[in-house]
Tab-separated table of C-alpha atoms in Angstrom:
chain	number	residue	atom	x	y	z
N	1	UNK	CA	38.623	3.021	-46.509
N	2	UNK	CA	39.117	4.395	-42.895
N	3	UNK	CA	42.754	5.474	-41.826
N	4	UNK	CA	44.431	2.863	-39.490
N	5	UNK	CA	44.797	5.921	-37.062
N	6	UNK	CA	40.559	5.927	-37.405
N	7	UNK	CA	40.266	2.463	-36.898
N	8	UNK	CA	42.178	2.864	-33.795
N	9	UNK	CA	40.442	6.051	-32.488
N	10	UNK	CA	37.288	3.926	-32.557
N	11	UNK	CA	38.763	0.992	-31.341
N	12	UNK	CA	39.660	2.748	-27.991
N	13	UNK	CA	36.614	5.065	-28.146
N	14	UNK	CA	34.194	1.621	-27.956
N	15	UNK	CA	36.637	0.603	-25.137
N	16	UNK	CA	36.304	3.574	-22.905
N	17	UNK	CA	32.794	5.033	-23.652
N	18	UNK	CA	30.603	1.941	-24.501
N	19	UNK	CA	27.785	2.125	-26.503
N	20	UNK	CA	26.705	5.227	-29.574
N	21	UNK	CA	29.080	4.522	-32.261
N	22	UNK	CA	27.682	3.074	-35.090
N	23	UNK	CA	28.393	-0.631	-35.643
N	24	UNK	CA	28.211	-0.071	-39.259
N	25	UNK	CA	31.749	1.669	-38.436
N	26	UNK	CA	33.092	-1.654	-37.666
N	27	UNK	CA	33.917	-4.614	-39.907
N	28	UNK	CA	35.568	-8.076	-39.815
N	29	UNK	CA	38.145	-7.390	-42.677
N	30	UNK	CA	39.297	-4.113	-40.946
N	31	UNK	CA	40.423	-6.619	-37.312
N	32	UNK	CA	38.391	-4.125	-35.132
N	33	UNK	CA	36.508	-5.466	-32.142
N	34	UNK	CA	32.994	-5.954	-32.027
N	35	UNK	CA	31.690	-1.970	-31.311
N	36	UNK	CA	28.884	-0.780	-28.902
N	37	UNK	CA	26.967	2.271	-28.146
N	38	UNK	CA	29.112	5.047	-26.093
N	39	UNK	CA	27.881	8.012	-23.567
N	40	UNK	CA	28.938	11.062	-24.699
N	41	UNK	CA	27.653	12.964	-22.296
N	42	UNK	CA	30.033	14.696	-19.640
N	43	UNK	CA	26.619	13.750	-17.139
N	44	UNK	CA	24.106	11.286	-16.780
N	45	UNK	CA	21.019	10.370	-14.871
N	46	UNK	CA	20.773	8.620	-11.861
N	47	UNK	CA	19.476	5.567	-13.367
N	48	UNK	CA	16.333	3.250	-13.440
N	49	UNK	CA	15.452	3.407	-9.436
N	50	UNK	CA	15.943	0.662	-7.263
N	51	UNK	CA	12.563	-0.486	-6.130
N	52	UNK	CA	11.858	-4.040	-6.242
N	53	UNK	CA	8.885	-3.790	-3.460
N	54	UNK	CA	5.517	-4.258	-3.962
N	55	UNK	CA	4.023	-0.415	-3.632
N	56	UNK	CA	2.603	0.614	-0.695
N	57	UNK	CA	-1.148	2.016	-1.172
N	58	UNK	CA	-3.681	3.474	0.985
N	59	UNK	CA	-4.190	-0.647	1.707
N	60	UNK	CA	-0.831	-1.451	2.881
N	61	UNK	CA	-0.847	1.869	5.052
N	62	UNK	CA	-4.506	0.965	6.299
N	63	UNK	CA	-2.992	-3.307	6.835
N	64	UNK	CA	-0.363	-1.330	8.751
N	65	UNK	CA	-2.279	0.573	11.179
N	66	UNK	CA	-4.094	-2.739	12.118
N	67	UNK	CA	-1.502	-4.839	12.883
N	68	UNK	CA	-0.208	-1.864	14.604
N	69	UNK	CA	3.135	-1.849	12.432
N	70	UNK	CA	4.532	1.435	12.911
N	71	UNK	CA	4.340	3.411	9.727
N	72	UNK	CA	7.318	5.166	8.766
N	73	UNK	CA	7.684	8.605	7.027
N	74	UNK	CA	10.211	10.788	5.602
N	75	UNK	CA	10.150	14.028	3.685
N	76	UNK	CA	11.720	14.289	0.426
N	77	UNK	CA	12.001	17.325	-1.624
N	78	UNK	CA	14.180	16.310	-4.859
N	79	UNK	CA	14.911	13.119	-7.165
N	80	UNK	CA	17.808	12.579	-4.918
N	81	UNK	CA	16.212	12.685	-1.986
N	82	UNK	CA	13.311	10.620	-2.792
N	83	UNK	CA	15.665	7.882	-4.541
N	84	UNK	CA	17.221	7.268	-1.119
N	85	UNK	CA	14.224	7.192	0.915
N	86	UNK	CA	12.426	4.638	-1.437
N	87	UNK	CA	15.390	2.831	-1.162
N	88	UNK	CA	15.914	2.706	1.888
N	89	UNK	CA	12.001	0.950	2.461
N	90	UNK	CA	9.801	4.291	3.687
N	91	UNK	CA	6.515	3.394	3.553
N	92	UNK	CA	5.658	7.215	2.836
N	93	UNK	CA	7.543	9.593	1.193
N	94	UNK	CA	5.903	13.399	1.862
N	95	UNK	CA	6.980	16.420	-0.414
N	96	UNK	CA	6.344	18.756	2.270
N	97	UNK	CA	6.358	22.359	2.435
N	98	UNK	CA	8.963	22.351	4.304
N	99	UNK	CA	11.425	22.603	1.079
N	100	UNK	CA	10.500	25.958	1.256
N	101	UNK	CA	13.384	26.345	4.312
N	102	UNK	CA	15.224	23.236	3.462
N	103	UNK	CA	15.765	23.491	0.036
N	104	UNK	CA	14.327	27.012	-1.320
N	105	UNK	CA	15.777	29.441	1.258
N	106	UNK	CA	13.099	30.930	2.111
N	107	UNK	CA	12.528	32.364	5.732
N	108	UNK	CA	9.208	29.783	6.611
N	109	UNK	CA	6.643	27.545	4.682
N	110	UNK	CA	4.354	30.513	3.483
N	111	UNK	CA	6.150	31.245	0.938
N	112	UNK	CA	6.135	28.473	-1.148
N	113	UNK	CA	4.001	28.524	-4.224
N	114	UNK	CA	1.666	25.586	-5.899
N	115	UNK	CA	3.551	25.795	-8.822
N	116	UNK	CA	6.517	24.883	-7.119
N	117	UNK	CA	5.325	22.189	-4.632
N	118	UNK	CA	3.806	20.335	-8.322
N	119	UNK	CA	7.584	20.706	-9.076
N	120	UNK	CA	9.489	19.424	-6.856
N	121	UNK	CA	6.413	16.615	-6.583
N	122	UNK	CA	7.595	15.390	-10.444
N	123	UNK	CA	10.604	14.867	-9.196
N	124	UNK	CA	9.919	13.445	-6.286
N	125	UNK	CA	7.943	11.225	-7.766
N	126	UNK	CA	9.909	10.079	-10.684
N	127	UNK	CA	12.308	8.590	-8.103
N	128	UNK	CA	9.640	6.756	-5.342
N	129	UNK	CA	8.537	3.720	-6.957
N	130	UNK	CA	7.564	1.720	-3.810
N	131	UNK	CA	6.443	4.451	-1.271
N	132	UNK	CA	3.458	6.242	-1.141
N	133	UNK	CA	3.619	9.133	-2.161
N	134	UNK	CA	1.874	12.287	-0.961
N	135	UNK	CA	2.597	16.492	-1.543
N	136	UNK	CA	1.881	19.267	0.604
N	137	UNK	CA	-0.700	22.177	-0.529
N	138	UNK	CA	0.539	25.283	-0.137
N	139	UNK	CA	-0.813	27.977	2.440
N	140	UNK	CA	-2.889	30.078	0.175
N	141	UNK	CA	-3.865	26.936	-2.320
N	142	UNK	CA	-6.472	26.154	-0.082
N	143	UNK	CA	-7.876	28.192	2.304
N	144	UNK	CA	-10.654	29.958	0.356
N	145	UNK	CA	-12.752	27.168	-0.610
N	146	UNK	CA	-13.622	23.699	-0.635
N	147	UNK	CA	-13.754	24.164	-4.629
N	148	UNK	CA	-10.791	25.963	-4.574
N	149	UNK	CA	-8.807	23.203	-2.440
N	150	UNK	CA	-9.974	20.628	-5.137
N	151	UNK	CA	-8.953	22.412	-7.918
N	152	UNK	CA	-5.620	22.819	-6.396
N	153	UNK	CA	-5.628	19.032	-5.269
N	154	UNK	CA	-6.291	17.799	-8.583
N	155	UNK	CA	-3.400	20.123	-10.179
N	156	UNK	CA	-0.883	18.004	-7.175
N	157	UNK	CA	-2.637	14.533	-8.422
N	158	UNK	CA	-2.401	15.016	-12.030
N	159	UNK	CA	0.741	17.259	-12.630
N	160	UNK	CA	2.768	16.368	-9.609
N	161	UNK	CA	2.101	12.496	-9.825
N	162	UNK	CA	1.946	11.746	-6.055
N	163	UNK	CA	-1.000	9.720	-4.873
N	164	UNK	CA	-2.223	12.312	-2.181
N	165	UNK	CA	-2.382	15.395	-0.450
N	166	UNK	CA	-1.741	17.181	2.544
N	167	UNK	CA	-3.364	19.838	4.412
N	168	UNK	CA	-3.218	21.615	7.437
N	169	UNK	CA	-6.450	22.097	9.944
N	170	UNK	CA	-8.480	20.697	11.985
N	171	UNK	CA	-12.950	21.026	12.367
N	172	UNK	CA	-12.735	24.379	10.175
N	173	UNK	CA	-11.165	22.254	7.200
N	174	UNK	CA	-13.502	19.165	7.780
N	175	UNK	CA	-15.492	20.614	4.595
N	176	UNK	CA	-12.212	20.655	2.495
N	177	UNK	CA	-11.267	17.439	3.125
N	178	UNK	CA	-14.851	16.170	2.174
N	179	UNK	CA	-14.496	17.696	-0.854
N	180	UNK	CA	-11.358	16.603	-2.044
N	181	UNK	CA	-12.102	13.150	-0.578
N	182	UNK	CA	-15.409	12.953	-2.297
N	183	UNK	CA	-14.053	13.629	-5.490
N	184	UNK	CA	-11.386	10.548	-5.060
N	185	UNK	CA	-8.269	12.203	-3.863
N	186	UNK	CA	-6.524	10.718	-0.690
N	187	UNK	CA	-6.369	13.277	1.886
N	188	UNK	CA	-3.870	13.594	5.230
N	189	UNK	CA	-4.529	15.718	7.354
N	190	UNK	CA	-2.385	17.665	9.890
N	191	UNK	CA	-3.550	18.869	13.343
N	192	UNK	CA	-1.836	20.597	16.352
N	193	UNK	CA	0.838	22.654	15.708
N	194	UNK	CA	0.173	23.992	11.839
N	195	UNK	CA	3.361	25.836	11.041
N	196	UNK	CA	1.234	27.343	8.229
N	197	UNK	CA	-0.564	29.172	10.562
N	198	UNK	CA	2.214	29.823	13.214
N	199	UNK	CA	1.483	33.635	13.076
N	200	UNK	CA	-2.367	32.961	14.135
N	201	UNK	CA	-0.712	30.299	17.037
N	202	UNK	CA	2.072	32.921	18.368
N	203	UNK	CA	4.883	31.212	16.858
N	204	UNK	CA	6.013	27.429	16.784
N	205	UNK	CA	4.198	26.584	19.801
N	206	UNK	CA	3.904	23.020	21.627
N	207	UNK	CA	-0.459	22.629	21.265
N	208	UNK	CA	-2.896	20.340	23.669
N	209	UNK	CA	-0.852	21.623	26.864
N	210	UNK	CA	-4.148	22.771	28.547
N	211	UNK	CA	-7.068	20.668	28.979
N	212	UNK	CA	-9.104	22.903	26.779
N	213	UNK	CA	-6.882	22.919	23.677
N	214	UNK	CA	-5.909	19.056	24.388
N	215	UNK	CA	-10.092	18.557	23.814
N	216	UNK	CA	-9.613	21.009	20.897
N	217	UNK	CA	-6.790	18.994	19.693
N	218	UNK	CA	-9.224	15.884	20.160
N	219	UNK	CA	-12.083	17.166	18.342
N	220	UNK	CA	-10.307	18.528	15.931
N	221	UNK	CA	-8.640	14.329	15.311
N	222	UNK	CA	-12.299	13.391	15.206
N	223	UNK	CA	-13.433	16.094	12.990
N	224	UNK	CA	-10.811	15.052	10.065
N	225	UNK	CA	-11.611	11.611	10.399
N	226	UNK	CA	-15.473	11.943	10.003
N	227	UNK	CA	-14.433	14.078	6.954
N	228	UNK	CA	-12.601	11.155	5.106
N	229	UNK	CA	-8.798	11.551	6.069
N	230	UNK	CA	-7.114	8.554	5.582
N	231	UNK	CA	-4.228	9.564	8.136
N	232	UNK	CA	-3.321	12.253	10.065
N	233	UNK	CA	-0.047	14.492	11.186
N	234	UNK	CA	-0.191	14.884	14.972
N	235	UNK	CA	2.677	17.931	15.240
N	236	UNK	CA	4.074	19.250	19.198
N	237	UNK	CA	1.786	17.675	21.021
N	238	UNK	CA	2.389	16.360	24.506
N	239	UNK	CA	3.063	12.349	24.276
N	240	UNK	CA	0.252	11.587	26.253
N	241	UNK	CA	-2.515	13.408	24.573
N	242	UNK	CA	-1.033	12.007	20.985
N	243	UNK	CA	-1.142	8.766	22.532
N	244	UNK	CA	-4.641	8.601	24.001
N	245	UNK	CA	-6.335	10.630	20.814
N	246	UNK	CA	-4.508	7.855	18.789
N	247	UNK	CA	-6.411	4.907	20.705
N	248	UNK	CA	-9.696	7.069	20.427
N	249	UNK	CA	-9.323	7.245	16.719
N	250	UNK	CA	-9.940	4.372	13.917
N	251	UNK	CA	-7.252	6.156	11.382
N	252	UNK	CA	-3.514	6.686	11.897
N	253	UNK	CA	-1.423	9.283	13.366
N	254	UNK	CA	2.087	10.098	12.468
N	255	UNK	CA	3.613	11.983	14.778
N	256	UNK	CA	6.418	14.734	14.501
N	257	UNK	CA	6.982	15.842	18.101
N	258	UNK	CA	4.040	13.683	19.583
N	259	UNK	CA	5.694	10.855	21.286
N	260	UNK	CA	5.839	7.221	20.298
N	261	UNK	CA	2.632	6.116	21.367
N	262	UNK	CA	1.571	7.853	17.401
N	263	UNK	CA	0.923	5.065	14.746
N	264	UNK	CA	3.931	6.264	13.185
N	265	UNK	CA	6.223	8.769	12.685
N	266	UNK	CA	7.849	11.403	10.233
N	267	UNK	CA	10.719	13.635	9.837
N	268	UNK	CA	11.940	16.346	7.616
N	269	UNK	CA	15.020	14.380	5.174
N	270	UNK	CA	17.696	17.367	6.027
N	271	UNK	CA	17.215	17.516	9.402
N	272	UNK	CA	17.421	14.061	10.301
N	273	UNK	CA	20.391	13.540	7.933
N	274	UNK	CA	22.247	16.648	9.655
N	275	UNK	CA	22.520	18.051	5.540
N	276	UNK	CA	23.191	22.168	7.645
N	277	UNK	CA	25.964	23.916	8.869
N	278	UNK	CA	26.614	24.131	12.348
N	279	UNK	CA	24.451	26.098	14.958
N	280	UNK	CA	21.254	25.907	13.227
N	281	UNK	CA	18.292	25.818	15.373
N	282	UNK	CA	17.226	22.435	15.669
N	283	UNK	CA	13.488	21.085	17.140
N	284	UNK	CA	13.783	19.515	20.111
N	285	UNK	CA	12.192	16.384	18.714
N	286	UNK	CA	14.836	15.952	15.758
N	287	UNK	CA	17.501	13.267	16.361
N	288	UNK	CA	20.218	13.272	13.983
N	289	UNK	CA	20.819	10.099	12.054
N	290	UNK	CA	23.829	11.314	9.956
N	291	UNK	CA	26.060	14.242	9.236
N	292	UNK	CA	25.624	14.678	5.738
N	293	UNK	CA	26.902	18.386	5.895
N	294	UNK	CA	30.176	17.609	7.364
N	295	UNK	CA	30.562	14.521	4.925
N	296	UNK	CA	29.548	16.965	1.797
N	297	UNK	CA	32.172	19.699	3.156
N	298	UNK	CA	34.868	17.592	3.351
N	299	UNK	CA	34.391	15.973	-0.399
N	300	UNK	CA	34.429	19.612	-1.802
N	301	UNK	CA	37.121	20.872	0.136
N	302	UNK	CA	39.201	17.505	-1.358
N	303	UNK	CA	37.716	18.645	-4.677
N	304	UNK	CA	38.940	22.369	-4.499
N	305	UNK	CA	42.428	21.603	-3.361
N	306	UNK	CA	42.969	18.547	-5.736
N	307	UNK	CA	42.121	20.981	-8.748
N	308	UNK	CA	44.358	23.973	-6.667
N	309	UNK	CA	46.980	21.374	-6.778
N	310	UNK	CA	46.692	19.996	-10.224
N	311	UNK	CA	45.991	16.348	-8.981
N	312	UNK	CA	42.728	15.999	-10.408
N	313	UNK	CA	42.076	15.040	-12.847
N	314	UNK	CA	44.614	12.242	-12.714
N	315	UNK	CA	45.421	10.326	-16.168
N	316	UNK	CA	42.140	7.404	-15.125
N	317	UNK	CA	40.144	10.540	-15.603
N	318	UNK	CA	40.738	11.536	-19.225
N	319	UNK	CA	40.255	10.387	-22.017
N	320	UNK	CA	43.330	8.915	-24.221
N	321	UNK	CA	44.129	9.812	-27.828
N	322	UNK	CA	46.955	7.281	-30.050
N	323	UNK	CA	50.055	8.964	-30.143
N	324	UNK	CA	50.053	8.775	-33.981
N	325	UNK	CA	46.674	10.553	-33.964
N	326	UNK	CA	47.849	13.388	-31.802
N	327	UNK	CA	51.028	13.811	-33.619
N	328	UNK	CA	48.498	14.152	-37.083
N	329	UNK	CA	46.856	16.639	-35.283
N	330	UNK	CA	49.828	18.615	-33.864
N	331	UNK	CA	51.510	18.660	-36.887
N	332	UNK	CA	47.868	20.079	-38.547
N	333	UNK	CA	47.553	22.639	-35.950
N	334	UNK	CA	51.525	23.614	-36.225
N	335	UNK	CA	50.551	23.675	-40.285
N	336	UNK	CA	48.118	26.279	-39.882
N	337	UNK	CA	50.552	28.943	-37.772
């Protein structure tokens, strides 16, 4: 027969931390309340994601473009990240290489390994139920050869569990995207500014400013098309060559520094959200939409000088113990001295 201190230690424990204790624990003859399953943990996870949409597939994005519905996109690099952006409706949610800078460290994109993009792809897509979903290859996961871009794809499909892939070039990766395309793997491509390549381009350069690059720019659009892109990234480009290379195509553009005459458009998550300390170098094409840095700064300076101050955790954040079963335990402790 439990102690009527027990009973009362899992009376309150049922109360406060829900369901894990046993129900066998709990009888009618002992007066307890019905007993469910408690959380132990100090942490837990985010929780079954929001989605209620219908998923957007290469269908919806292709029903899209026709009815000229701009299409929106967003980067996402963690579970986090990609939780709020399916949320919040984005048709496309792109694990770019980008979280090399925004959430790696690391001084540019080249960096970044596969192994790591198929990482932070999991996660990503663990959390983006509804959008389509679509990761980055790595500079260096595809350059060498069409096989060797496949191989690489197929490693993003089936380990990272996002429904395409992205890679940067124009005419001289039309065979690559064949390739992967062929072999059933959606493929968007990304044309004008490649910041993959910014070295070859003499840094992140605005492209299609001369009439020759702006037909290079053009041919290079047609080039991924033929190939079997289903979409395309149109990066600094001058609005009005985005806009007229978008009517002379029959597959979407997003644009990221291309104007608004794109069939839609995409932004890196941190940037956009203002998640940086002040003075960082911003594009000229980024608006901000938020101020998540200043917002984050000032809940952890609360934090730090609530816990300097002893105010937190306040009493709501403990857990209690019955007086009668801490004085057992003092007087056990005080026993063993």
């Amino acid at each position: 027969m439990m102690s009527r201190a027990t009973i009362n230690t899992l009376r309150i424990a049922s109360q406060i931390c829900g369901p894990k204790i046993p129900s066998s624990l709990v009888s009618a003859s002992q007066g307890l309340i019905p007993v469910v399953n408690a959380r132990w943990s100090s942490h837990s996870p985010l929780g079954a994601t929001l989605t209620t949409r219908k998923p957007v597939t290469i269908n919806t994005i292709q029903s899209m473009y026709r009815k000229k519905e701009p299409i929106t996109v967003i980067t996402a690099h963690d579970f986090p990240s990609a939780y709020v952006a399916d949320h919040a409706g984005m048709d496309v949610v792109l694990v770019g290489d980008s979280l090399a800078m925004v959430a790696m460290g690391m001084d540019d994109t080249s960096e970044v390994l596969l192994d790591e993009m198929i990482l932070h792809c999991k996660s990503v897509s663990r959390a983006a139920k509804g959008a389509f979903t679509v990761g980055d290859l790595p500079m260096g996961s595809y350059e060498i050869s069409p096989e060797q871009a496949l191989a690489s794809a197929i490693r993003v499909i089936k380990e990272g569990r996002v429904k395409a892939v992205k890679l940067e070039g124009g005419k001289d990766m039309a065979p690559t995207i064949a390739k992967i395309t062929g072999a059933g793997i959606p493929v968007l491509a990304h044309i004008g500014l490649t910041p993959q390549r910014q070295n070859a381009l003499g840094g992140f350069r605005v492209q299609g400013k001369t009439k020759s690059s702006a037909v290079k720019f053009l041919e290079d659009a047609l080039a991924v098309q033929e190939a079997g892109a289903f979409a395309t990234v149109v990066e600094a480009v001058p609005a009005e060559v985005a806009e007229l290379v978008t009517k002379k195509l029959g597959i979407p553009t997003i644009g990221i520094g291309a104007g608004n005459g794109c069939s839609g458009q995409v932004l890196v998550q941190v940037d956009m959200l203002g998640n940086f300390p002040p003075g960082r170098f911003l594009p000229k094409f980024v608006k901000k939409f938020g101020n998540v840095w200043e917002e984050s700064l000032k809940g952890i300076e609360q934090y730090k000088m609530e816990v300097k101050s002893r105010a937190y955790p306040a009493p709501e954040h403990t857990y209690p113990m019955p007086k009668e079963v801490f004085e057992e335990f003092e007087k056990a402790v005080n026993e063993k001295e």
